[in-house]
Short mmCIF file of C-alpha atoms in Angstrom, two decimals:
data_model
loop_
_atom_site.label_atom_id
_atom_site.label_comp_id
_atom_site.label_asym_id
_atom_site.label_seq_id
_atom_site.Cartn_x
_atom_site.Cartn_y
_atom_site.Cartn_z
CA UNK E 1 -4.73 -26.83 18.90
CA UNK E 2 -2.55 -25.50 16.51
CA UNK E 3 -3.11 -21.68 15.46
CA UNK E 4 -3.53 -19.84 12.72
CA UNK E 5 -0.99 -18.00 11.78
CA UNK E 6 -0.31 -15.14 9.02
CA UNK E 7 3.71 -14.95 7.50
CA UNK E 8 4.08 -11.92 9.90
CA UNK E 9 2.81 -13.90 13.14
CA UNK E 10 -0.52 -12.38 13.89
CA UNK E 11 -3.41 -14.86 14.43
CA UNK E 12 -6.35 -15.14 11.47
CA UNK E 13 -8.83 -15.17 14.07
CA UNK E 14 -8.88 -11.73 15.29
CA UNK E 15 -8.22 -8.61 13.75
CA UNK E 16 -7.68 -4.99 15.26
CA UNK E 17 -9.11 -1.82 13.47
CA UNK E 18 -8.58 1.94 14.03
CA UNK E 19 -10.82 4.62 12.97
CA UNK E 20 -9.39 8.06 12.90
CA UNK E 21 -10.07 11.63 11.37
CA UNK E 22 -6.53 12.95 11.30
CA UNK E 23 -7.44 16.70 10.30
CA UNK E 24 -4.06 17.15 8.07
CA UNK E 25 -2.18 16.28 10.89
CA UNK E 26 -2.93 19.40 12.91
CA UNK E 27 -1.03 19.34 16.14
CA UNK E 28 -3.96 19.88 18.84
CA UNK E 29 -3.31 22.55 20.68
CA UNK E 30 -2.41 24.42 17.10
CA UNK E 31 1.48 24.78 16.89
CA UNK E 32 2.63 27.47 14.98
CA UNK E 33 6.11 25.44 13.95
CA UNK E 34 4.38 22.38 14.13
CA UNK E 35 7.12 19.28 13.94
CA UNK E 36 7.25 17.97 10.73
CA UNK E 37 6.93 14.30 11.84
CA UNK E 38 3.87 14.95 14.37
CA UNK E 39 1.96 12.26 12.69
CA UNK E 40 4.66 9.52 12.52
CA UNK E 41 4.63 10.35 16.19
CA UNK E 42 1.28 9.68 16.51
CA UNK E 43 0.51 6.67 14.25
CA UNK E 44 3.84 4.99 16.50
CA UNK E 45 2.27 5.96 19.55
CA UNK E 46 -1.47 4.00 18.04
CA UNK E 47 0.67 1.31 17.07
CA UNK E 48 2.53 0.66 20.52
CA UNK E 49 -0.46 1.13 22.58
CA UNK E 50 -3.62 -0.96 20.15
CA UNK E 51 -1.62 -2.65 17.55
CA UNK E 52 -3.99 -1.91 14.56
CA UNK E 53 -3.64 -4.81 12.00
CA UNK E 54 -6.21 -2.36 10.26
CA UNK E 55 -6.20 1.62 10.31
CA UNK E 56 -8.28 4.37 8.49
CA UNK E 57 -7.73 7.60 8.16
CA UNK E 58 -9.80 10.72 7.12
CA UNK E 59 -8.94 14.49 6.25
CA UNK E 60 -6.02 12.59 4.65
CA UNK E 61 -3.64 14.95 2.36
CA UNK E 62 -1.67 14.05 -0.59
CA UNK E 63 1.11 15.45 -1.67
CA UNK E 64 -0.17 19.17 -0.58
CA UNK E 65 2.11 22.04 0.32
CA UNK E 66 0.47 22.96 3.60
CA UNK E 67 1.91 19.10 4.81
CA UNK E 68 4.90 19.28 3.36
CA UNK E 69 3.89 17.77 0.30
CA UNK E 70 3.99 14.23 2.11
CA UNK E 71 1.89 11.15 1.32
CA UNK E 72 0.26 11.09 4.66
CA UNK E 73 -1.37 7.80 5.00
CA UNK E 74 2.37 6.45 3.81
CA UNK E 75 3.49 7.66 6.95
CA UNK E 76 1.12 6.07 8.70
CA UNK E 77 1.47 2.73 7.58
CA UNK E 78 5.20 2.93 8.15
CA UNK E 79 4.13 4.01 11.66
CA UNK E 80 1.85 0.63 12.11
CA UNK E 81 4.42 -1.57 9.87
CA UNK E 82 1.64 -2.02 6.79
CA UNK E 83 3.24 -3.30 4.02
CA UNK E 84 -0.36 -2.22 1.93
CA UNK E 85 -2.27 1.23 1.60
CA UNK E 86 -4.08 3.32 -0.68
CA UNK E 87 -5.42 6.61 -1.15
CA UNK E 88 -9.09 8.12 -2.70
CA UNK E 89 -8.96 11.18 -3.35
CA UNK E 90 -11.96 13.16 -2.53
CA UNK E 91 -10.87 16.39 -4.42
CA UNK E 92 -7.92 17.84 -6.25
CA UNK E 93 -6.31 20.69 -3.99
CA UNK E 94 -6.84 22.06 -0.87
CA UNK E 95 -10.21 22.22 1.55
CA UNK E 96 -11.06 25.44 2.05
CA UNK E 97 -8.96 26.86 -0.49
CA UNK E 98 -8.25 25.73 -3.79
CA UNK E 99 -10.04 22.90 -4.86
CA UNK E 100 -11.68 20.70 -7.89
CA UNK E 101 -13.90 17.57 -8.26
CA UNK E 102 -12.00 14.90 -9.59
CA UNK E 103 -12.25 14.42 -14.00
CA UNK E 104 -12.09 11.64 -15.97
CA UNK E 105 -8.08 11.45 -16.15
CA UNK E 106 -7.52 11.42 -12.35
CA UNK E 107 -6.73 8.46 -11.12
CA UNK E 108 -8.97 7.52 -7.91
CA UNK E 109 -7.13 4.86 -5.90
CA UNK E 110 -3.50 5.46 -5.55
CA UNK E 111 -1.95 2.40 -4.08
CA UNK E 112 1.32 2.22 -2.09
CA UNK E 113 3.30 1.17 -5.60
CA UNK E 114 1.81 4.19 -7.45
CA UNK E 115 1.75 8.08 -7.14
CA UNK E 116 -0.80 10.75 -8.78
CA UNK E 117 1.11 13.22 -11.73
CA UNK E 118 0.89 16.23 -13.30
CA UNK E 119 -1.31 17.24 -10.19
CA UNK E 120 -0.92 19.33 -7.04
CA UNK E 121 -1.93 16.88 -4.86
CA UNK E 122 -5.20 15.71 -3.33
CA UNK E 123 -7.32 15.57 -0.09
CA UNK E 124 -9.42 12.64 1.05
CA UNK E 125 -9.23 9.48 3.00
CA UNK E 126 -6.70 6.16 3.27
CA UNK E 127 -6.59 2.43 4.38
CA UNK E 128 -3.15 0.85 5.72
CA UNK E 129 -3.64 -3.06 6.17
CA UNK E 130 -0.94 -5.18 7.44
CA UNK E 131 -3.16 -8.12 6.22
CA UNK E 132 -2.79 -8.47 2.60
CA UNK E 133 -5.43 -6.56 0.33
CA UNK E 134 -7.17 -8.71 -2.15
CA UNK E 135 -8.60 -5.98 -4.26
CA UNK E 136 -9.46 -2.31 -3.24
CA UNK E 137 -12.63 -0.95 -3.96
CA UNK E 138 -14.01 2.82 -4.45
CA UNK E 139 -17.76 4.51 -4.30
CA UNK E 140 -18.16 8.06 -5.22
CA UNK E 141 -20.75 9.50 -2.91
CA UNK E 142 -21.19 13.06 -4.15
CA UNK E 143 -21.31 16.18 -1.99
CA UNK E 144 -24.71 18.57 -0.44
CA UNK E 145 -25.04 21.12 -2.63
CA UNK E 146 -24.78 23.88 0.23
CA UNK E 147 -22.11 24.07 2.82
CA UNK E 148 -22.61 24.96 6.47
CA UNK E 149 -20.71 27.35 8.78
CA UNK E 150 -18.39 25.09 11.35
CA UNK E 151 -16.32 25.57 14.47
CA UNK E 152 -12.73 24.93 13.90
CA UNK E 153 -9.42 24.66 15.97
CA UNK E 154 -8.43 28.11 16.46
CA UNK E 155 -4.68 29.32 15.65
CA UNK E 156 -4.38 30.80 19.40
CA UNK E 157 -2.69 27.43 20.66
CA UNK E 158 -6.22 26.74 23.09
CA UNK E 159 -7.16 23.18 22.22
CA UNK E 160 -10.77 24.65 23.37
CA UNK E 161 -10.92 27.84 21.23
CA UNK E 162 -13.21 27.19 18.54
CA UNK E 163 -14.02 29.60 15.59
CA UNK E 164 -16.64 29.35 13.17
CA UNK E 165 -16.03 29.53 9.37
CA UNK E 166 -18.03 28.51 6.46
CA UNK E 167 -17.27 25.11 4.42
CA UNK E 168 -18.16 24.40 1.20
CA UNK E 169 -18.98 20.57 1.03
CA UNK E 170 -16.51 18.67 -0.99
CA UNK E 171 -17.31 15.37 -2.85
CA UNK E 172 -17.43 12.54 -0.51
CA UNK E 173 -15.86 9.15 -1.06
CA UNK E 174 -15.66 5.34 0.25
CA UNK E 175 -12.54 2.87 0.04
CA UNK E 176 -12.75 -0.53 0.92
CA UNK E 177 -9.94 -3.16 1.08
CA UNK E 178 -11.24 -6.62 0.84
CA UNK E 179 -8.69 -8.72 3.23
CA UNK E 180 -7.37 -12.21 2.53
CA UNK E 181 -8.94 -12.88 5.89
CA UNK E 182 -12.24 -12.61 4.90
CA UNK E 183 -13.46 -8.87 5.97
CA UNK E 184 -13.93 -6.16 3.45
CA UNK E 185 -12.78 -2.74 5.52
CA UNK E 186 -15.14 -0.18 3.76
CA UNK E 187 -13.42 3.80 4.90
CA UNK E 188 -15.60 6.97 4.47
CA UNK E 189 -15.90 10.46 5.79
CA UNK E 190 -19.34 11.90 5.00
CA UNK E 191 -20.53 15.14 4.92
CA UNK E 192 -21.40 17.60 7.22
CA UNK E 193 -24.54 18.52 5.75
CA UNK E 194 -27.24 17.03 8.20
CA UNK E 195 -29.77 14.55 6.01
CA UNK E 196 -27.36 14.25 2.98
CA UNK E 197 -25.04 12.56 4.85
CA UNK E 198 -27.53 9.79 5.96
CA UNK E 199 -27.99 9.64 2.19
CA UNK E 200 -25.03 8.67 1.79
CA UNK E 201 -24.73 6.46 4.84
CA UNK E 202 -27.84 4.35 2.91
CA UNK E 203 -25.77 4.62 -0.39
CA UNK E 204 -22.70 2.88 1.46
CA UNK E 205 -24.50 0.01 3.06
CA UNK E 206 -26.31 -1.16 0.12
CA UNK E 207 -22.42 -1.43 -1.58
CA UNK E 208 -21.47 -3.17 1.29
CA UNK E 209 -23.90 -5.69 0.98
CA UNK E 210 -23.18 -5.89 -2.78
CA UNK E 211 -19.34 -6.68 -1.87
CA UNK E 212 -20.36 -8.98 0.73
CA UNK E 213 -22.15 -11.02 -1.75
CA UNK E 214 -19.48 -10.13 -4.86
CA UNK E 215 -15.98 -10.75 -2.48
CA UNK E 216 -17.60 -13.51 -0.50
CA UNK E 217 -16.28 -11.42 2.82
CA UNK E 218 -18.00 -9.72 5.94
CA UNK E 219 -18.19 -5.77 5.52
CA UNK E 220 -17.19 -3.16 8.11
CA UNK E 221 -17.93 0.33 7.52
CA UNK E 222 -15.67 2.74 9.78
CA UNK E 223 -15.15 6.14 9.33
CA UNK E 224 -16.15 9.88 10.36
CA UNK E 225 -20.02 9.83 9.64
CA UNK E 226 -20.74 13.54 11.32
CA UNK E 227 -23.55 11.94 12.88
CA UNK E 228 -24.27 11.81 16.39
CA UNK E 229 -26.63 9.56 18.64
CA UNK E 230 -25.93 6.57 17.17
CA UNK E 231 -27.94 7.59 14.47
CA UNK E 232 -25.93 5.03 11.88
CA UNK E 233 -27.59 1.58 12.92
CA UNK E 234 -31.10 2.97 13.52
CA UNK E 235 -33.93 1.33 12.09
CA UNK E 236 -31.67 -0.72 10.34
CA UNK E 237 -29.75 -4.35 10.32
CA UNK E 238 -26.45 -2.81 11.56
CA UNK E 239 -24.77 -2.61 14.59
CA UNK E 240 -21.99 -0.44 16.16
CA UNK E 241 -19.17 -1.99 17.76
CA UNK E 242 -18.05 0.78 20.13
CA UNK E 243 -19.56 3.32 21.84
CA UNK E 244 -17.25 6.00 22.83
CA UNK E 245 -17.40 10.07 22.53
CA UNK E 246 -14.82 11.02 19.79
CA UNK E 247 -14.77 15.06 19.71
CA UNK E 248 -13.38 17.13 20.39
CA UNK E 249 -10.30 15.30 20.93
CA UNK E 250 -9.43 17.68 24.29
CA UNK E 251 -12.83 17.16 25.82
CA UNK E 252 -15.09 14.66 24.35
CA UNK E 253 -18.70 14.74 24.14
CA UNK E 254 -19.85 13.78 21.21
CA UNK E 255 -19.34 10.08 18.87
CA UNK E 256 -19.17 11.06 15.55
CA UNK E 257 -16.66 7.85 14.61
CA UNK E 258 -18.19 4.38 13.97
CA UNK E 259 -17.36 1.05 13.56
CA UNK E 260 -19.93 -0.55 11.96
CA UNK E 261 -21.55 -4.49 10.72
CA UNK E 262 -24.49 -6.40 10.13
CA UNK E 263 -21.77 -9.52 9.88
CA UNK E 264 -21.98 -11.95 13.12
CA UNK E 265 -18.56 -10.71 14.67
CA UNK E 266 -17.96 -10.51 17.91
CA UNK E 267 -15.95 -7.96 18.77
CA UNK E 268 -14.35 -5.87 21.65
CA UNK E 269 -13.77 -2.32 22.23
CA UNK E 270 -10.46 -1.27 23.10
CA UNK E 271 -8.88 2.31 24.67
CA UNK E 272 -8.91 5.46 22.85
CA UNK E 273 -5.23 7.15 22.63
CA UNK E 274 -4.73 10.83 22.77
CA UNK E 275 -2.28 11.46 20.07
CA UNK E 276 -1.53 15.41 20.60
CA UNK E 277 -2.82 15.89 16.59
CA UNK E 278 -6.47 16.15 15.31
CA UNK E 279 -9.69 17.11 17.11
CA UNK E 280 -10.92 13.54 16.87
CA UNK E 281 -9.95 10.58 18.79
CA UNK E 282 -9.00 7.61 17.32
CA UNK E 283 -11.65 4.79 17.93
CA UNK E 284 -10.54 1.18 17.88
CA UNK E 285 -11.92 -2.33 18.15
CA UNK E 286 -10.93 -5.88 18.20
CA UNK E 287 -12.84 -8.29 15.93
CA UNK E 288 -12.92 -11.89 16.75
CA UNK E 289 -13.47 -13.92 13.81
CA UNK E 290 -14.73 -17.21 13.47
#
């Protein structure tokens, strides 16, 4: 049998994805002087131990002072040896400081050959392929008009200190990657606003079915969906591909990560890592494809 082989040596019949809210990078427990190069740490330490071929990321900054004004899911890739990535911003400026939707002159994917200007930088989510990307994609999902008061990491350096504060909902996004192998990697982090955010779950399926059909490719949708229960595949034709309690990252309880399809792909679930940064875990499969 002779095997099929990409120019970097991985085989074209399976494919590894990670799923991971990052949170900025946060060190978990919080670290006043956190290291500058936690999350390079991190990404190596995903890329020794699963190999992604595929990663996504979520709470993703760009270019923002409180990160060093560092293109974050750069880093990453470098960490998982992706030549191709992209960013979609959400919003222009900080979460839960200084923020605006996105206008008609901002630019809303920002590849790995291009940079956003005349900005301050951006918050949202990224996709680092080491397959080559046919053509990126992006869906603008909108945000709940109301926020909600959440439980955050505390400053005290207890990984299990939470502290409520209230969030205003920021615009919610989707960026897929369609592959040269065939799979379309659809990214999202939805919002925390119970029922809008299975509005937008509904709003993201139908695309993928439309880029299924458009880019001839199977869809996955991965990504932080803040729901729980496996409340993403029911009464409906998709299925998860792992099952795994994703936060908080010190003590998990709760799966708020998916991996999702409706494609025929069998797939198998591999190890969680614990990074040290973020208070989810990443969440990982292998895909075999036919």
């Amino acid at each position: 049998l002779i095997a099929l082989i990409r120019g970097n040596g991985t085989s074209l019949l399976a494919m590894r994805i990670t799923s991971w809210n990052i949170l900025h990078g946060m060190a978990i427990p919080p670290a006043p002087n956190q290291q500058a190069g936690a999350l390079s740490q991190a990404g190596a330490k995903i890329a020794a131990e699963l190999s992604p071929e595929v990663i996504a990321i979520q709470e993703c900054d760009y270019l923002l002072a409180r990160t060093g004004h560092v293109n974050q899911i750069a880093e990453v890739a470098t960490s998982i040896g992706a030549r191709y990535f992209a960013f979609a911003p959400s919003i222009i400026g900080t979460p839960g400081e200084k923020w605006r939707k996105l206008s008609a002159g901002d630019q809303r994917i920002i590849t790995d050959s291009e940079k956003l200007s005349d900005i301050d930088g951006g918050y949202g989510i990224g996709l680092a392929s080491i397959i080559e990307v046919i053509k990126w994609h992006r869906l603008d999902l909108g945000n709940a008009p109301i926020g909600m008061p959440l439980l955050v990491p505390g400053e005290d350096g207890k990984p299990g200190r939470l502290r409520p504060i209230y969030i205003r909902d920021e615009p919610r996004v989707a960026l897929a990657a369609t592959l040269a192998n065939g799979v379309t990697v659809i990214n999202t982090h939805l919002s925390f606003v119970p029922g809008y955010n299975i509005k937008q779950l509904r709003a993201m399926k139908r695309w993928a079915v439309e880029l299924e059909s458009e880019m001839n490719s199977k869809a996955i949708i991965v990504g932080d969906l803040n729901l729980p229960k496996n409340l993403p595949v029911v009464a409906s034709q998709w299925r998860s591909l792992a099952t795994q309690a994703t936060y908080p990252s010190w003590g998990a309880k709760i799966q708020f990560d998916y991996i999702l399809t409706r494609a025929s792909i069998a797939a198998r679930q591999l190890p969680t890592v614990a990074t040290g940064v973020s208070d989810h875990l990443p969440l990982s499969v292998e895909l075999k494809l036919s």
